[in-house]
Amino acid sequence: MNPRVMKPSDGVAWVTGGNSGIGAALARRLASQGWTVAISARRKDKLDEVVSGYSGKGRIVAVPVDLTDAEAVEAAVAGIEADHGPIALAVLNAGIYLPVTAEAPKFEDYRKTFEVNLSGTAACICALTPRMTTRRSGQIAIVSSATSFGGMPTASAYGASKAALVNMAACLRIELHRYGVLVQAITPGFVETPAQDDNAFPKPFMVSADTAAKRIASGLKSKRFEITFPRRFTWALKAIYALPYGWSLPLVRKQTGWDKPV
């Protein structure tokens, strides 16, 4: 069964990590296109700020949930569908970036990163795909990162989790196609969010959260697997990581300033 791009008339949109940054900007953009958008994160007060700050067409509703709690996620998805209609489009955006320094790593940073970025997304998938396959329709976009392309300093936890998400999306894309469910991976470059304050290396071609939301919303109207931007950066990065490791890793080390003596 050939999947199709979902429209507001098909149901509601669900955006996780919708309390700030890309998630909040995307929720506003989707609502402006006529969607009813349910936004989720742990903090209800932050979600309510996004809801109260929006006054365009469509609407945004807050559905607070701890995405690392699979039972709570299942209940949240069931509640959205009971109150607002079937989830036709899900953008699984929730994630955290905790920089890890190789000379003094903290296991807790790895654990928390994997729990939120990977396990939290898996909990959402487990709640969504049985419903979508039964309906034989749906669209799921998983937000990864350009760090999924290859190694980057201080990103051994974050990059690993984001690379796993691309693999997860690819597997789901293969399996869910015959059920009419479209799966996509989103791999942005640097986006201007508070998380970037912890990055000590250069951040070329950084875009605003609103620009990122515009690019994502545009990509969601296509059937292509990967939504990546800004392409002048992400495609160049892909080209670097396509080189043999003996070339690519020293090049990344030099470009990020990690070739300097301690």
XYZ file of N, CA, C and O in Angstrom, residues 124-192:
276
model
N 7.217 6.411 21.927
C 6.244 7.047 21.035
C 5.892 6.136 19.857
O 4.722 6.005 19.493
N 6.919 5.505 19.285
C 6.695 4.591 18.169
C 5.762 3.453 18.582
O 4.836 3.088 17.848
N 6.004 2.892 19.765
C 5.194 1.765 20.238
C 3.735 2.160 20.443
O 2.836 1.324 20.299
N 3.501 3.421 20.791
C 2.122 3.884 20.967
C 1.453 4.230 19.641
O 0.230 4.116 19.503
N 2.256 4.633 18.652
C 1.694 5.136 17.396
C 1.452 4.066 16.340
O 0.390 4.026 15.701
N 2.453 3.222 16.087
C 2.377 2.369 14.896
C 1.237 1.342 14.923
O 0.659 1.075 13.863
N 0.866 0.768 16.071
C -0.297 -0.131 16.028
C -1.565 0.576 15.566
O -2.379 -0.003 14.832
N -1.733 1.835 15.960
C -2.909 2.592 15.554
C -2.855 2.927 14.063
O -3.843 2.795 13.338
N -1.683 3.376 13.619
C -1.560 3.781 12.214
C -1.656 2.595 11.260
O -2.259 2.701 10.189
N -1.080 1.462 11.635
C -1.153 0.296 10.743
C -2.576 -0.240 10.660
O -3.006 -0.714 9.605
N -3.308 -0.142 11.751
C -4.720 -0.555 11.724
C -5.523 0.338 10.783
O -6.380 -0.137 10.027
N -5.211 1.652 10.812
C -5.927 2.602 9.948
C -5.390 2.591 8.516
O -5.996 3.178 7.617
N -4.217 1.969 8.324
C -3.545 1.944 7.020
C -3.213 3.353 6.523
O -3.237 3.641 5.327
N -2.850 4.224 7.447
C -2.424 5.574 7.075
C -1.709 6.222 8.250
O -1.923 5.859 9.405
N -0.869 7.191 7.920
C -0.156 7.917 8.959
C 1.198 8.387 8.457
O 1.697 7.915 7.428
N 1.780 9.319 9.189
C 3.083 9.878 8.825
C 3.855 10.147 10.110
O 3.350 10.813 11.016
N 5.058 9.603 10.187
C 5.917 9.772 11.359
C 7.250 10.339 10.909
O 7.892 9.797 10.006
N 7.660 11.441 11.510
C 8.965 12.038 11.226
C 9.776 12.045 12.515
O 9.325 12.571 13.541
N 10.955 11.442 12.461
C 11.828 11.350 13.626
C 12.958 12.365 13.479
O 13.691 12.348 12.490
N 13.093 13.240 14.455
C 14.117 14.277 14.388
C 15.442 13.738 14.905
O 15.590 13.436 16.088
N 16.377 13.620 13.996
C 17.736 13.208 14.332
C 18.622 14.456 14.278
O 18.236 15.514 14.773
N 19.777 14.363 13.657
C 20.715 15.479 13.612
C 21.812 15.168 12.618
O 22.078 13.999 12.302
N 22.473 16.204 12.126
C 23.621 15.997 11.248
C 24.767 15.302 11.976
O 25.652 14.739 11.328
N 24.735 15.304 13.302
C 25.763 14.567 14.051
C 25.617 13.062 13.850
O 26.515 12.300 14.201
N 24.500 12.639 13.280
C 24.315 11.206 12.999
C 25.194 10.743 11.845
O 25.413 9.543 11.672
N 25.738 11.675 11.068
C 26.528 11.302 9.895
C 27.876 10.690 10.274
O 28.423 9.875 9.537
N 28.441 11.131 11.406
C 29.764 10.645 11.803
C 30.222 11.305 13.088
O 29.501 12.113 13.684
N 31.432 10.975 13.516
C 31.935 11.454 14.795
C 32.099 12.960 14.867
O 32.465 13.615 13.899
N 31.795 13.518 16.055
C 31.926 14.941 16.318
C 32.356 15.095 17.778
O 31.869 14.370 18.649
N 33.270 16.014 18.075
C 33.728 16.156 19.458
C 32.606 16.503 20.424
O 31.689 17.245 20.069
N 32.674 15.956 21.602
C 31.730 16.093 22.727
C 30.365 15.482 22.439
O 29.443 15.632 23.225
N 30.222 14.765 21.322
C 28.910 14.229 20.929
C 28.871 12.709 20.937
O 28.056 12.111 20.241
N 29.723 12.061 21.739
C 29.736 10.594 21.714
C 28.449 9.997 22.268
O 28.083 8.872 21.913
N 27.728 10.738 23.103
C 26.414 10.285 23.575
C 25.321 10.765 22.626
O 24.537 9.975 22.108
N 25.299 12.060 22.375
C 24.259 12.651 21.518
C 24.314 12.087 20.102
O 23.299 11.658 19.550
N 25.499 12.074 19.502
C 25.634 11.590 18.131
C 25.251 10.132 17.994
O 24.619 9.729 17.008
N 25.634 9.331 18.989
C 25.271 7.911 18.947
C 23.762 7.731 18.993
O 23.188 6.914 18.266
N 23.091 8.516 19.842
C 21.632 8.399 19.939
C 20.963 8.854 18.652
O 19.985 8.254 18.198
N 21.503 9.904 18.034
C 20.898 10.420 16.807
C 21.156 9.498 15.615
O 20.305 9.372 14.724
N 22.323 8.862 15.584
C 22.592 7.884 14.527
C 21.639 6.700 14.655
O 21.138 6.168 13.656
N 21.372 6.297 15.889
C 20.433 5.201 16.124
C 19.034 5.570 15.643
O 18.298 4.721 15.123
N 18.655 6.835 15.787
C 17.327 7.259 15.353
C 17.176 7.192 13.831
O 16.101 6.852 13.328
N 18.240 7.517 13.094
C 18.175 7.399 11.639
C 18.006 5.940 11.242
O 17.204 5.599 10.362
N 18.744 5.055 11.915
C 18.609 3.627 11.639
C 17.210 3.145 11.981
O 16.591 2.367 11.235
N 16.670 3.617 13.104
C 15.315 3.258 13.501
C 14.314 3.695 12.439
O 13.430 2.920 12.039
N 14.464 4.935 11.969
C 13.551 5.453 10.955
C 13.644 4.654 9.659
O 12.621 4.370 9.017
N 14.865 4.279 9.274
C 15.045 3.507 8.043
C 14.379 2.137 8.155
O 13.713 1.679 7.207
N 14.548 1.486 9.282
C 13.911 0.182 9.494
C 12.389 0.304 9.433
O 11.706 -0.500 8.783
N 11.864 1.317 10.109
C 10.412 1.523 10.121
C 9.892 1.885 8.736
O 8.797 1.472 8.344
N 10.680 2.651 8.002
C 10.278 3.027 6.632
C 10.077 1.774 5.780
O 9.107 1.675 5.012
N 11.004 0.829 5.908
C 10.907 -0.413 5.140
C 9.668 -1.215 5.551
O 8.885 -1.666 4.707
N 9.470 -1.364 6.859
C 8.405 -2.230 7.357
C 7.003 -1.642 7.193
O 6.039 -2.365 6.913
N 6.889 -0.326 7.398
C 5.558 0.275 7.456
C 5.020 0.714 6.100
O 3.842 1.072 5.995
N 5.847 0.669 5.078
C 5.405 1.082 3.745
C 4.169 0.297 3.300
O 3.204 0.861 2.760
N 4.164 -1.008 3.525
C 3.044 -1.836 3.056
C 1.756 -1.596 3.840
O 0.691 -2.076 3.445
N 1.865 -0.864 4.964
C 0.677 -0.511 5.741
C 0.195 0.914 5.434
O -0.725 1.407 6.084
N 0.853 1.560 4.473
C 0.443 2.906 4.107
C 0.913 3.975 5.069
O 0.361 5.081 5.088
N 1.957 3.675 5.867
C 2.486 4.638 6.836
C 3.820 5.173 6.328
O 4.743 4.407 6.032
N 3.924 6.489 6.229
C 5.118 7.161 5.725
C 6.034 7.510 6.893
O 5.597 8.134 7.864
N 7.308 7.119 6.812
C 8.286 7.406 7.858
C 9.423 8.235 7.272
O 9.935 7.927 6.187
N 9.821 9.281 7.991
C 10.885 10.169 7.548
C 11.870 10.434 8.676
O 11.534 10.321 9.858
N 13.097 10.788 8.288
C 14.128 11.186 9.248
C 14.505 12.632 8.972
O 14.660 13.034 7.811
N 14.638 13.422 10.015
C 15.001 14.833 9.886
C 16.407 15.012 10.455
O 16.664 14.665 11.613
N 17.325 15.531 9.630
C 18.725 15.670 10.053
C 19.190 17.109 9.882
O 19.905 17.440 8.934
N 18.809 17.978 10.806
C 19.227 19.380 10.689
C 20.689 19.573 11.074
O 21.260 18.792 11.845
N 21.258 20.646 10.533
C 22.572 21.087 11.001
C 22.383 21.866 12.291
O 21.499 21.562 13.090
N 23.164 22.892 12.485
C 23.081 23.657 13.725
C 21.863 24.574 13.725
O 21.651 25.339 12.778
N 21.062 24.470 14.781
C 19.872 25.299 14.940
C 20.044 26.134 16.200
O 20.487 25.633 17.230
N 19.679 27.378 16.111
C 19.895 28.315 17.209
C 18.943 28.020 18.372
O 17.808 28.498 18.411
